[in-house]
Amino acid sequence: MVAAALVDRVGSGLWASVSVLYFTYVSHLTVAEIGALAAVAGAVGIAGAPVAGRVADRLPLTRVLVTVQIVRALASLALLTTDHYALLVAFSALGGLGDRAASVLTKLYATRVAGPDRVRYQAVHRTVANAGWALGGLAAAAALTLGATGAYAWLLTGDALSFLACALITLRCGEPPSPSRTAAASDRAATTAPPAGPWRDRTYLAYVATETVLFLDDAVFKVGLPLWIAHADNAPDGLAPLLMVLNNVMVVALQVPMARFAATTPAARRLLLPLSAVFVLGGLTMTLSATGGTITATVLLTVSAAAFTLAEILHATVSWELSVALAPDTAQGSYLGVHGLAQAAQRSIGPLTVTAAIAAGPLGWTAFGSGIALTCLVQHRLIRDRLAEKPSPPITVSKN
């Protein structure tokens, strides 16, 4: 499945970096139309995570994931067949639905196949995915040097083919054990009622709400830093892409080593405390970057980018463990599907939040970082009693 992640992200890197250009130069859409298209696709995509998670609790996971990958491929190829705006929106929305569904299904697969080692497995998976994304972006940049609009179509085709390749790779993967399907069979035999789902679990829903806030680091790199640098008088314009490179390099280099700090559920919860301090540091250095000259601003913005990247790495590690540990074994798919709403919701509120921080002036960034830090502390307290009721899984120790 790690190989599938690499192929998937290479394809996504091909398309993500040129999608706006494709809709502009090939489909001839206006800026407003492209914005509306992206908004609709994102809104529809929100449903992908909970729907996929619920289905995966009832059907073989690999078959569901193969189906989703085929749907993603068909949605990408369908974009090549029309310039009609309504159809482009529909196909993009279908692709967005598939993207979010694939994300939660991949996480569920890791949870089932890796067991107690799920955090390390996810770390390796994310590292490979980031490397694939970078390779795809580089390939797209090289293709665009040809200067022909036909290159966009080929990049979109490459994206679609990557999904088909992922489906083929997934077919070769073994079906992991499913506690939910085993429990469902036992329930039918014993004629007992199944447990309540995540939508009635107030603690888990509150946890997902705090997760939405903690995922805001994503908006910092996609919107916040570039806009802040673009409007700053003392920061070089070319710094923004360099900080994006720093983000990618740090994730690839540190995600796997940092996974050991959340090897158990209690360790993952404890990691929320230093995570809150890192968020404060990121916001504070952004604020201070407005007070000095070019060199000072460059150094402080670099420190801020490194802090927010470290926060991203730590939160990913914590989130992988806690989102599973807080879910009952018999409904992991449904619960992880609801957890997937946090990232989907962040994609909508994240840009608004960071632009509000920028509009508030330098101190807005201190408030931004402190607000997320406070949410870390809220989450740390929120899940305490729940985790005390559920024992941590045993740590697997390999013998040489």
JSON list of C-alpha atoms in Angstrom, two decimals, residues 165-300:
[
{"chain": "A", "resi": 165, "resn": "ALA", "atom": "CA", "xyz": [-2.24, 1.98, -11.22]},
{"chain": "A", "resi": 166, "resn": "CYS", "atom": "CA", "xyz": [-3.19, 2.41, -7.54]},
{"chain": "A", "resi": 167, "resn": "ALA", "atom": "CA", "xyz": [-6.23, 0.21, -8.10]},
{"chain": "A", "resi": 168, "resn": "LEU", "atom": "CA", "xyz": [-4.05, -2.52, -9.62]},
{"chain": "A", "resi": 169, "resn": "ILE", "atom": "CA", "xyz": [-1.55, -2.30, -6.75]},
{"chain": "A", "resi": 170, "resn": "THR", "atom": "CA", "xyz": [-4.37, -2.47, -4.21]},
{"chain": "A", "resi": 171, "resn": "LEU", "atom": "CA", "xyz": [-5.74, -5.62, -5.83]},
{"chain": "A", "resi": 172, "resn": "ARG", "atom": "CA", "xyz": [-2.45, -7.30, -5.00]},
{"chain": "A", "resi": 173, "resn": "CYS", "atom": "CA", "xyz": [-2.66, -6.31, -1.33]},
{"chain": "A", "resi": 174, "resn": "GLY", "atom": "CA", "xyz": [-4.11, -8.73, 1.17]},
{"chain": "A", "resi": 175, "resn": "GLU", "atom": "CA", "xyz": [-7.40, -7.93, 2.87]},
{"chain": "A", "resi": 176, "resn": "PRO", "atom": "CA", "xyz": [-6.64, -6.91, 6.48]},
{"chain": "A", "resi": 177, "resn": "PRO", "atom": "CA", "xyz": [-8.73, -8.31, 9.34]},
{"chain": "A", "resi": 178, "resn": "SER", "atom": "CA", "xyz": [-11.88, -6.30, 10.05]},
{"chain": "A", "resi": 179, "resn": "PRO", "atom": "CA", "xyz": [-13.09, -6.20, 13.66]},
{"chain": "A", "resi": 180, "resn": "SER", "atom": "CA", "xyz": [-16.29, -4.45, 12.54]},
{"chain": "A", "resi": 181, "resn": "ARG", "atom": "CA", "xyz": [-17.31, -7.19, 10.09]},
{"chain": "A", "resi": 182, "resn": "THR", "atom": "CA", "xyz": [-16.40, -9.92, 12.57]},
{"chain": "A", "resi": 183, "resn": "ALA", "atom": "CA", "xyz": [-18.45, -8.20, 15.24]},
{"chain": "A", "resi": 184, "resn": "ALA", "atom": "CA", "xyz": [-21.36, -7.73, 12.83]},
{"chain": "A", "resi": 185, "resn": "ALA", "atom": "CA", "xyz": [-21.42, -11.46, 12.17]},
{"chain": "A", "resi": 186, "resn": "SER", "atom": "CA", "xyz": [-21.38, -12.17, 15.91]},
{"chain": "A", "resi": 187, "resn": "ASP", "atom": "CA", "xyz": [-24.17, -9.66, 16.49]},
{"chain": "A", "resi": 188, "resn": "ARG", "atom": "CA", "xyz": [-26.36, -11.34, 13.89]},
{"chain": "A", "resi": 189, "resn": "ALA", "atom": "CA", "xyz": [-25.76, -14.70, 15.52]},
{"chain": "A", "resi": 190, "resn": "ALA", "atom": "CA", "xyz": [-26.51, -13.36, 19.00]},
{"chain": "A", "resi": 191, "resn": "THR", "atom": "CA", "xyz": [-29.30, -11.02, 17.82]},
{"chain": "A", "resi": 192, "resn": "THR", "atom": "CA", "xyz": [-27.82, -8.15, 19.81]},
{"chain": "A", "resi": 193, "resn": "ALA", "atom": "CA", "xyz": [-28.02, -4.49, 18.86]},
{"chain": "A", "resi": 194, "resn": "PRO", "atom": "CA", "xyz": [-24.89, -2.89, 17.36]},
{"chain": "A", "resi": 195, "resn": "PRO", "atom": "CA", "xyz": [-23.18, -0.08, 19.30]},
{"chain": "A", "resi": 196, "resn": "ALA", "atom": "CA", "xyz": [-24.12, 3.53, 18.67]},
{"chain": "A", "resi": 197, "resn": "GLY", "atom": "CA", "xyz": [-22.19, 5.20, 15.87]},
{"chain": "A", "resi": 198, "resn": "PRO", "atom": "CA", "xyz": [-19.90, 8.25, 15.96]},
{"chain": "A", "resi": 199, "resn": "TRP", "atom": "CA", "xyz": [-22.71, 10.73, 15.32]},
{"chain": "A", "resi": 200, "resn": "ARG", "atom": "CA", "xyz": [-24.07, 9.98, 18.81]},
{"chain": "A", "resi": 201, "resn": "ASP", "atom": "CA", "xyz": [-20.65, 9.98, 20.47]},
{"chain": "A", "resi": 202, "resn": "ARG", "atom": "CA", "xyz": [-20.38, 13.49, 21.92]},
{"chain": "A", "resi": 203, "resn": "THR", "atom": "CA", "xyz": [-16.80, 13.07, 23.11]},
{"chain": "A", "resi": 204, "resn": "TYR", "atom": "CA", "xyz": [-15.60, 11.95, 19.70]},
{"chain": "A", "resi": 205, "resn": "LEU", "atom": "CA", "xyz": [-17.48, 14.72, 17.92]},
{"chain": "A", "resi": 206, "resn": "ALA", "atom": "CA", "xyz": [-15.94, 17.28, 20.28]},
{"chain": "A", "resi": 207, "resn": "TYR", "atom": "CA", "xyz": [-12.53, 15.74, 19.59]},
{"chain": "A", "resi": 208, "resn": "VAL", "atom": "CA", "xyz": [-13.11, 16.09, 15.83]},
{"chain": "A", "resi": 209, "resn": "ALA", "atom": "CA", "xyz": [-14.06, 19.74, 16.36]},
{"chain": "A", "resi": 210, "resn": "THR", "atom": "CA", "xyz": [-10.73, 20.40, 18.11]},
{"chain": "A", "resi": 211, "resn": "GLU", "atom": "CA", "xyz": [-8.95, 18.54, 15.33]},
{"chain": "A", "resi": 212, "resn": "THR", "atom": "CA", "xyz": [-10.38, 20.97, 12.79]},
{"chain": "A", "resi": 213, "resn": "VAL", "atom": "CA", "xyz": [-8.53, 23.76, 14.58]},
{"chain": "A", "resi": 214, "resn": "LEU", "atom": "CA", "xyz": [-5.29, 21.82, 14.90]},
{"chain": "A", "resi": 215, "resn": "PHE", "atom": "CA", "xyz": [-5.26, 21.15, 11.15]},
{"chain": "A", "resi": 216, "resn": "LEU", "atom": "CA", "xyz": [-5.05, 24.92, 10.47]},
{"chain": "A", "resi": 217, "resn": "ASP", "atom": "CA", "xyz": [-1.30, 24.62, 9.99]},
{"chain": "A", "resi": 218, "resn": "ASP", "atom": "CA", "xyz": [-2.14, 23.49, 6.46]},
{"chain": "A", "resi": 219, "resn": "ALA", "atom": "CA", "xyz": [-3.64, 26.90, 5.65]},
{"chain": "A", "resi": 220, "resn": "VAL", "atom": "CA", "xyz": [-0.50, 28.65, 6.91]},
{"chain": "A", "resi": 221, "resn": "PHE", "atom": "CA", "xyz": [1.58, 27.26, 4.05]},
{"chain": "A", "resi": 222, "resn": "LYS", "atom": "CA", "xyz": [-1.09, 27.32, 1.36]},
{"chain": "A", "resi": 223, "resn": "VAL", "atom": "CA", "xyz": [-2.41, 30.82, 2.06]},
{"chain": "A", "resi": 224, "resn": "GLY", "atom": "CA", "xyz": [-0.99, 32.53, 5.15]},
{"chain": "A", "resi": 225, "resn": "LEU", "atom": "CA", "xyz": [2.76, 32.67, 4.53]},
{"chain": "A", "resi": 226, "resn": "PRO", "atom": "CA", "xyz": [2.54, 33.56, 0.81]},
{"chain": "A", "resi": 227, "resn": "LEU", "atom": "CA", "xyz": [0.05, 36.36, 1.48]},
{"chain": "A", "resi": 228, "resn": "TRP", "atom": "CA", "xyz": [1.98, 37.68, 4.48]},
{"chain": "A", "resi": 229, "resn": "ILE", "atom": "CA", "xyz": [5.23, 37.79, 2.51]},
{"chain": "A", "resi": 230, "resn": "ALA", "atom": "CA", "xyz": [3.54, 39.34, -0.52]},
{"chain": "A", "resi": 231, "resn": "HIS", "atom": "CA", "xyz": [2.22, 42.23, 1.56]},
{"chain": "A", "resi": 232, "resn": "ALA", "atom": "CA", "xyz": [5.27, 42.68, 3.80]},
{"chain": "A", "resi": 233, "resn": "ASP", "atom": "CA", "xyz": [7.66, 45.52, 3.03]},
{"chain": "A", "resi": 234, "resn": "ASN", "atom": "CA", "xyz": [10.65, 43.81, 4.64]},
{"chain": "A", "resi": 235, "resn": "ALA", "atom": "CA", "xyz": [10.40, 40.25, 3.27]},
{"chain": "A", "resi": 236, "resn": "PRO", "atom": "CA", "xyz": [11.82, 39.14, -0.12]},
{"chain": "A", "resi": 237, "resn": "ASP", "atom": "CA", "xyz": [9.12, 37.95, -2.54]},
{"chain": "A", "resi": 238, "resn": "GLY", "atom": "CA", "xyz": [11.09, 34.83, -3.45]},
{"chain": "A", "resi": 239, "resn": "LEU", "atom": "CA", "xyz": [11.05, 33.57, 0.13]},
{"chain": "A", "resi": 240, "resn": "ALA", "atom": "CA", "xyz": [7.58, 31.97, -0.04]},
{"chain": "A", "resi": 241, "resn": "PRO", "atom": "CA", "xyz": [8.46, 29.08, -2.41]},
{"chain": "A", "resi": 242, "resn": "LEU", "atom": "CA", "xyz": [11.67, 28.44, -0.49]},
{"chain": "A", "resi": 243, "resn": "LEU", "atom": "CA", "xyz": [9.69, 28.05, 2.72]},
{"chain": "A", "resi": 244, "resn": "MET", "atom": "CA", "xyz": [7.40, 25.58, 0.94]},
{"chain": "A", "resi": 245, "resn": "VAL", "atom": "CA", "xyz": [10.48, 23.57, 0.02]},
{"chain": "A", "resi": 246, "resn": "LEU", "atom": "CA", "xyz": [11.63, 23.72, 3.65]},
{"chain": "A", "resi": 247, "resn": "ASN", "atom": "CA", "xyz": [8.25, 22.38, 4.72]},
{"chain": "A", "resi": 248, "resn": "ASN", "atom": "CA", "xyz": [8.45, 19.44, 2.33]},
{"chain": "A", "resi": 249, "resn": "VAL", "atom": "CA", "xyz": [12.04, 18.59, 3.21]},
{"chain": "A", "resi": 250, "resn": "MET", "atom": "CA", "xyz": [11.34, 18.66, 6.95]},
{"chain": "A", "resi": 251, "resn": "VAL", "atom": "CA", "xyz": [8.32, 16.38, 6.59]},
{"chain": "A", "resi": 252, "resn": "VAL", "atom": "CA", "xyz": [10.26, 13.86, 4.51]},
{"chain": "A", "resi": 253, "resn": "ALA", "atom": "CA", "xyz": [13.23, 13.94, 6.90]},
{"chain": "A", "resi": 254, "resn": "LEU", "atom": "CA", "xyz": [11.45, 14.02, 10.27]},
{"chain": "A", "resi": 255, "resn": "GLN", "atom": "CA", "xyz": [8.04, 12.35, 9.99]},
{"chain": "A", "resi": 256, "resn": "VAL", "atom": "CA", "xyz": [9.29, 8.79, 10.55]},
{"chain": "A", "resi": 257, "resn": "PRO", "atom": "CA", "xyz": [11.79, 9.62, 13.34]},
{"chain": "A", "resi": 258, "resn": "MET", "atom": "CA", "xyz": [9.17, 11.68, 15.20]},
{"chain": "A", "resi": 259, "resn": "ALA", "atom": "CA", "xyz": [6.69, 8.80, 15.11]},
{"chain": "A", "resi": 260, "resn": "ARG", "atom": "CA", "xyz": [8.42, 7.12, 18.04]},
{"chain": "A", "resi": 261, "resn": "PHE", "atom": "CA", "xyz": [7.21, 9.89, 20.36]},
{"chain": "A", "resi": 262, "resn": "ALA", "atom": "CA", "xyz": [3.61, 8.68, 19.93]},
{"chain": "A", "resi": 263, "resn": "ALA", "atom": "CA", "xyz": [4.22, 4.93, 19.99]},
{"chain": "A", "resi": 264, "resn": "THR", "atom": "CA", "xyz": [1.48, 4.52, 22.62]},
{"chain": "A", "resi": 265, "resn": "THR", "atom": "CA", "xyz": [-1.81, 6.27, 23.23]},
{"chain": "A", "resi": 266, "resn": "PRO", "atom": "CA", "xyz": [-0.71, 7.97, 26.51]},
{"chain": "A", "resi": 267, "resn": "ALA", "atom": "CA", "xyz": [2.45, 9.19, 24.76]},
{"chain": "A", "resi": 268, "resn": "ALA", "atom": "CA", "xyz": [0.39, 10.65, 21.94]},
{"chain": "A", "resi": 269, "resn": "ARG", "atom": "CA", "xyz": [-1.79, 12.53, 24.42]},
{"chain": "A", "resi": 270, "resn": "ARG", "atom": "CA", "xyz": [1.26, 13.89, 26.26]},
{"chain": "A", "resi": 271, "resn": "LEU", "atom": "CA", "xyz": [2.66, 15.16, 22.97]},
{"chain": "A", "resi": 272, "resn": "LEU", "atom": "CA", "xyz": [-0.20, 17.68, 22.81]},
{"chain": "A", "resi": 273, "resn": "LEU", "atom": "CA", "xyz": [1.59, 19.77, 25.47]},
{"chain": "A", "resi": 274, "resn": "PRO", "atom": "CA", "xyz": [4.83, 20.46, 23.54]},
{"chain": "A", "resi": 275, "resn": "LEU", "atom": "CA", "xyz": [2.72, 20.78, 20.40]},
{"chain": "A", "resi": 276, "resn": "SER", "atom": "CA", "xyz": [0.90, 23.73, 21.96]},
{"chain": "A", "resi": 277, "resn": "ALA", "atom": "CA", "xyz": [4.24, 25.44, 22.65]},
{"chain": "A", "resi": 278, "resn": "VAL", "atom": "CA", "xyz": [5.34, 24.95, 19.04]},
{"chain": "A", "resi": 279, "resn": "PHE", "atom": "CA", "xyz": [2.16, 26.61, 17.76]},
{"chain": "A", "resi": 280, "resn": "VAL", "atom": "CA", "xyz": [2.78, 29.60, 20.04]},
{"chain": "A", "resi": 281, "resn": "LEU", "atom": "CA", "xyz": [6.35, 29.88, 18.74]},
{"chain": "A", "resi": 282, "resn": "GLY", "atom": "CA", "xyz": [5.13, 29.82, 15.13]},
{"chain": "A", "resi": 283, "resn": "GLY", "atom": "CA", "xyz": [2.63, 32.62, 15.71]},
{"chain": "A", "resi": 284, "resn": "LEU", "atom": "CA", "xyz": [4.99, 34.74, 17.79]},
{"chain": "A", "resi": 285, "resn": "THR", "atom": "CA", "xyz": [7.82, 34.64, 15.25]},
{"chain": "A", "resi": 286, "resn": "MET", "atom": "CA", "xyz": [5.39, 35.61, 12.49]},
{"chain": "A", "resi": 287, "resn": "THR", "atom": "CA", "xyz": [4.44, 38.65, 14.55]},
{"chain": "A", "resi": 288, "resn": "LEU", "atom": "CA", "xyz": [8.07, 39.59, 15.24]},
{"chain": "A", "resi": 289, "resn": "SER", "atom": "CA", "xyz": [8.94, 39.27, 11.53]},
{"chain": "A", "resi": 290, "resn": "ALA", "atom": "CA", "xyz": [7.15, 42.58, 10.94]},
{"chain": "A", "resi": 291, "resn": "THR", "atom": "CA", "xyz": [9.43, 44.52, 13.28]},
{"chain": "A", "resi": 292, "resn": "GLY", "atom": "CA", "xyz": [12.86, 44.32, 11.64]},
{"chain": "A", "resi": 293, "resn": "GLY", "atom": "CA", "xyz": [14.70, 44.66, 8.35]},
{"chain": "A", "resi": 294, "resn": "THR", "atom": "CA", "xyz": [14.98, 42.19, 5.48]},
{"chain": "A", "resi": 295, "resn": "ILE", "atom": "CA", "xyz": [17.50, 39.89, 7.15]},
{"chain": "A", "resi": 296, "resn": "THR", "atom": "CA", "xyz": [15.60, 39.83, 10.43]},
{"chain": "A", "resi": 297, "resn": "ALA", "atom": "CA", "xyz": [12.31, 39.19, 8.65]},
{"chain": "A", "resi": 298, "resn": "THR", "atom": "CA", "xyz": [13.84, 36.38, 6.59]},
{"chain": "A", "resi": 299, "resn": "VAL", "atom": "CA", "xyz": [15.29, 34.65, 9.66]},
{"chain": "A", "resi": 300, "resn": "LEU", "atom": "CA", "xyz": [12.10, 34.98, 11.71]}
]
